[in-house]
Amino acid sequence: MAATLSSFSDDLHSPIMSPPSKKAGTEKICIDEMLEKYCGEFGKWQLKHFILTCLAWALEAFHTMVMIFADREPDWKCVEGMECSADGSVCDMASSSWEWIGGKDASTVTEWSLICGDKFKVGLVQAVFFTGCMIGSFILFSSLLQF
């Protein structure tokens, strides 16, 4: 569509295009209204997606928080008839002179003997778990970019 010179106004100061109206630019909507306008209403698919996402995060939270309870170091007591100091450390005593209160299955620490020189393994498990979460999130993010 070619415009001829005669179709333009003789006034050089008049704009070629009229500026946008002020009324159209002042429309303010909140995030909920914007999502409803461009994405549609909350339907069955959104509910399914919400439930699956919540389930994944709930399982993640369980794995994160279970270490607080499973890796506690329970109290111990001296075995009767053995020489032992209740104020000392179990690392400085013979293993036959003390025992766990609650038995060998009281926690992960007692079951796997994660005391003294093996105490670092408790934190190592958490570090490996979070490293796996980080690697998994990078893999998921890269696959979402291709989608």
mmCIF file of C-alpha atoms in Angstrom:
data_model
loop_
_atom_site.group_PDB
_atom_site.id
_atom_site.type_symbol
_atom_site.label_atom_id
_atom_site.label_comp_id
_atom_site.label_asym_id
_atom_site.label_seq_id
_atom_site.Cartn_x
_atom_site.Cartn_y
_atom_site.Cartn_z
ATOM 1 C CA MET A 1 0.000 0.000 0.000
ATOM 2 C CA ALA A 2 1.902 2.975 -1.288
ATOM 3 C CA ALA A 3 1.194 6.374 0.143
ATOM 4 C CA THR A 4 1.399 9.327 -2.097
ATOM 5 C CA LEU A 5 2.845 12.646 -1.132
ATOM 6 C CA SER A 6 -0.542 14.262 -1.403
ATOM 7 C CA SER A 7 -2.025 11.981 1.256
ATOM 8 C CA PHE A 8 0.230 13.447 3.963
ATOM 9 C CA SER A 9 -0.632 16.628 5.748
ATOM 10 C CA ASP A 10 1.148 19.774 4.717
ATOM 11 C CA ASP A 11 1.993 20.416 8.381
ATOM 12 C CA LEU A 12 5.482 18.983 9.068
ATOM 13 C CA HIS A 13 4.930 19.045 12.821
ATOM 14 C CA SER A 14 1.936 16.698 12.854
ATOM 15 C CA PRO A 15 2.722 13.040 13.668
ATOM 16 C CA ILE A 16 2.362 10.383 10.979
ATOM 17 C CA MET A 17 0.737 7.997 13.450
ATOM 18 C CA SER A 18 -1.489 9.044 16.277
ATOM 19 C CA PRO A 19 -0.153 8.173 19.752
ATOM 20 C CA PRO A 20 -1.809 5.293 21.613
ATOM 21 C CA SER A 21 -4.729 6.272 23.737
ATOM 22 C CA LYS A 22 -4.031 6.702 27.439
ATOM 23 C CA LYS A 23 -6.997 4.530 28.356
ATOM 24 C CA ALA A 24 -5.497 1.326 26.842
ATOM 25 C CA GLY A 25 -2.189 1.687 28.702
ATOM 26 C CA THR A 26 -3.682 2.192 32.153
ATOM 27 C CA GLU A 27 -5.391 -1.186 32.383
ATOM 28 C CA LYS A 28 -3.985 -2.884 35.466
ATOM 29 C CA ILE A 29 -4.633 -6.543 36.161
ATOM 30 C CA CYS A 30 -3.326 -8.789 38.892
ATOM 31 C CA ILE A 31 -1.406 -12.000 38.249
ATOM 32 C CA ASP A 32 -4.497 -14.168 38.737
ATOM 33 C CA GLU A 33 -6.458 -12.222 36.128
ATOM 34 C CA MET A 34 -3.530 -12.360 33.719
ATOM 35 C CA LEU A 35 -3.183 -16.139 34.106
ATOM 36 C CA GLU A 36 -6.914 -16.612 33.623
ATOM 37 C CA LYS A 37 -6.903 -14.354 30.558
ATOM 38 C CA TYR A 38 -3.949 -16.015 28.799
ATOM 39 C CA CYS A 39 -3.880 -19.568 30.216
ATOM 40 C CA GLY A 40 -7.522 -20.284 30.940
ATOM 41 C CA GLU A 41 -9.287 -21.384 34.081
ATOM 42 C CA PHE A 42 -8.055 -23.957 36.606
ATOM 43 C CA GLY A 43 -9.122 -27.315 35.161
ATOM 44 C CA LYS A 44 -8.540 -31.057 35.557
ATOM 45 C CA TRP A 45 -5.065 -30.971 34.000
ATOM 46 C CA GLN A 46 -3.919 -28.176 36.315
ATOM 47 C CA LEU A 47 -5.268 -30.084 39.333
ATOM 48 C CA LYS A 48 -3.455 -33.257 38.260
ATOM 49 C CA HIS A 49 -0.231 -31.324 37.706
ATOM 50 C CA PHE A 50 -0.592 -29.583 41.084
ATOM 51 C CA ILE A 51 -1.113 -32.884 42.941
ATOM 52 C CA LEU A 52 1.863 -34.575 41.244
ATOM 53 C CA THR A 53 4.101 -31.591 41.963
ATOM 54 C CA CYS A 54 3.037 -31.530 45.619
ATOM 55 C CA LEU A 55 3.666 -35.267 45.901
ATOM 56 C CA ALA A 56 7.170 -34.892 44.494
ATOM 57 C CA TRP A 57 7.981 -32.058 46.902
ATOM 58 C CA ALA A 58 6.507 -34.003 49.850
ATOM 59 C CA LEU A 59 8.779 -36.962 49.085
ATOM 60 C CA GLU A 60 11.726 -34.590 48.742
ATOM 61 C CA ALA A 61 10.922 -33.064 52.136
ATOM 62 C CA PHE A 62 10.668 -36.525 53.705
ATOM 63 C CA HIS A 63 14.119 -37.514 52.449
ATOM 64 C CA THR A 64 15.562 -34.211 53.605
ATOM 65 C CA MET A 65 14.094 -34.344 57.098
ATOM 66 C CA VAL A 66 14.432 -38.081 57.824
ATOM 67 C CA MET A 67 18.148 -37.672 58.491
ATOM 68 C CA ILE A 68 17.418 -35.476 61.492
ATOM 69 C CA PHE A 69 15.585 -38.311 63.207
ATOM 70 C CA ALA A 70 17.340 -41.387 61.812
ATOM 71 C CA ASP A 71 20.880 -40.162 62.433
ATOM 72 C CA ARG A 72 20.583 -39.060 66.016
ATOM 73 C CA GLU A 73 23.168 -40.460 68.365
ATOM 74 C CA PRO A 74 21.301 -41.999 71.311
ATOM 75 C CA ASP A 75 22.523 -42.022 74.872
ATOM 76 C CA TRP A 76 24.752 -44.782 76.140
ATOM 77 C CA LYS A 77 25.480 -46.309 79.530
ATOM 78 C CA CYS A 78 28.284 -48.221 81.145
ATOM 79 C CA VAL A 79 27.907 -51.992 81.321
ATOM 80 C CA GLU A 80 27.681 -53.233 84.907
ATOM 81 C CA GLY A 81 30.856 -54.809 86.183
ATOM 82 C CA MET A 82 33.025 -53.063 83.594
ATOM 83 C CA GLU A 83 35.351 -50.155 84.188
ATOM 84 C CA CYS A 84 33.904 -47.147 82.399
ATOM 85 C CA SER A 85 33.588 -43.393 82.889
ATOM 86 C CA ALA A 86 30.157 -41.907 82.167
ATOM 87 C CA ASP A 87 31.797 -38.505 81.596
ATOM 88 C CA GLY A 88 34.160 -39.795 78.920
ATOM 89 C CA SER A 89 33.715 -40.426 75.240
ATOM 90 C CA VAL A 90 32.802 -43.810 73.809
ATOM 91 C CA CYS A 91 35.720 -43.423 71.416
ATOM 92 C CA ASP A 92 38.171 -43.564 74.337
ATOM 93 C CA MET A 93 36.672 -46.742 75.868
ATOM 94 C CA ALA A 94 36.621 -50.388 74.918
ATOM 95 C CA SER A 95 33.457 -51.304 73.014
ATOM 96 C CA SER A 96 32.632 -54.022 75.556
ATOM 97 C CA SER A 97 32.529 -51.539 78.464
ATOM 98 C CA TRP A 98 29.475 -49.569 77.269
ATOM 99 C CA GLU A 99 26.175 -50.146 75.450
ATOM 100 C CA TRP A 100 23.498 -48.083 73.723
ATOM 101 C CA ILE A 101 20.355 -47.240 75.670
ATOM 102 C CA GLY A 102 17.549 -48.614 73.523
ATOM 103 C CA GLY A 103 19.650 -51.319 71.901
ATOM 104 C CA LYS A 104 21.558 -51.667 68.669
ATOM 105 C CA ASP A 105 18.509 -50.777 66.517
ATOM 106 C CA ALA A 106 17.778 -47.424 68.199
ATOM 107 C CA SER A 107 18.946 -45.379 65.188
ATOM 108 C CA THR A 108 20.966 -45.558 62.000
ATOM 109 C CA VAL A 109 24.045 -44.430 63.911
ATOM 110 C CA THR A 110 23.844 -47.353 66.340
ATOM 111 C CA GLU A 111 22.909 -49.938 63.715
ATOM 112 C CA TRP A 112 25.826 -49.118 61.423
ATOM 113 C CA SER A 113 28.260 -48.005 64.193
ATOM 114 C CA LEU A 114 28.641 -44.513 62.751
ATOM 115 C CA ILE A 115 30.630 -43.167 65.677
ATOM 116 C CA CYS A 116 34.162 -41.968 66.221
ATOM 117 C CA GLY A 117 36.125 -42.446 62.970
ATOM 118 C CA ASP A 118 33.030 -43.268 60.885
ATOM 119 C CA LYS A 119 30.990 -40.235 61.981
ATOM 120 C CA PHE A 120 31.699 -38.443 58.669
ATOM 121 C CA LYS A 121 29.492 -40.978 56.850
ATOM 122 C CA VAL A 122 26.357 -39.433 58.377
ATOM 123 C CA GLY A 123 26.979 -36.126 56.604
ATOM 124 C CA LEU A 124 28.246 -37.888 53.491
ATOM 125 C CA VAL A 125 24.846 -39.480 52.910
ATOM 126 C CA GLN A 126 23.162 -36.063 52.988
ATOM 127 C CA ALA A 127 25.789 -34.597 50.662
ATOM 128 C CA VAL A 128 25.303 -37.404 48.126
ATOM 129 C CA PHE A 129 21.514 -36.990 48.304
ATOM 130 C CA PHE A 130 21.647 -33.248 47.635
ATOM 131 C CA THR A 131 24.221 -33.758 44.870
ATOM 132 C CA GLY A 132 21.762 -36.132 43.227
ATOM 133 C CA CYS A 133 19.004 -33.537 43.595
ATOM 134 C CA MET A 134 21.201 -30.928 41.955
ATOM 135 C CA ILE A 135 22.192 -33.196 39.048
ATOM 136 C CA GLY A 136 18.574 -34.268 38.587
ATOM 137 C CA SER A 137 17.374 -30.683 38.481
ATOM 138 C CA PHE A 138 19.968 -29.834 35.794
ATOM 139 C CA ILE A 139 18.845 -32.826 33.719
ATOM 140 C CA LEU A 140 15.183 -31.906 34.158
ATOM 141 C CA PHE A 141 15.855 -28.266 33.315
ATOM 142 C CA SER A 142 17.738 -29.157 30.139
ATOM 143 C CA SER A 143 14.956 -31.510 29.032
ATOM 144 C CA LEU A 144 12.360 -28.801 29.675
ATOM 145 C CA LEU A 145 14.279 -26.395 27.462
ATOM 146 C CA GLN A 146 13.931 -28.833 24.562
ATOM 147 C CA PHE A 147 10.199 -29.319 25.144
#
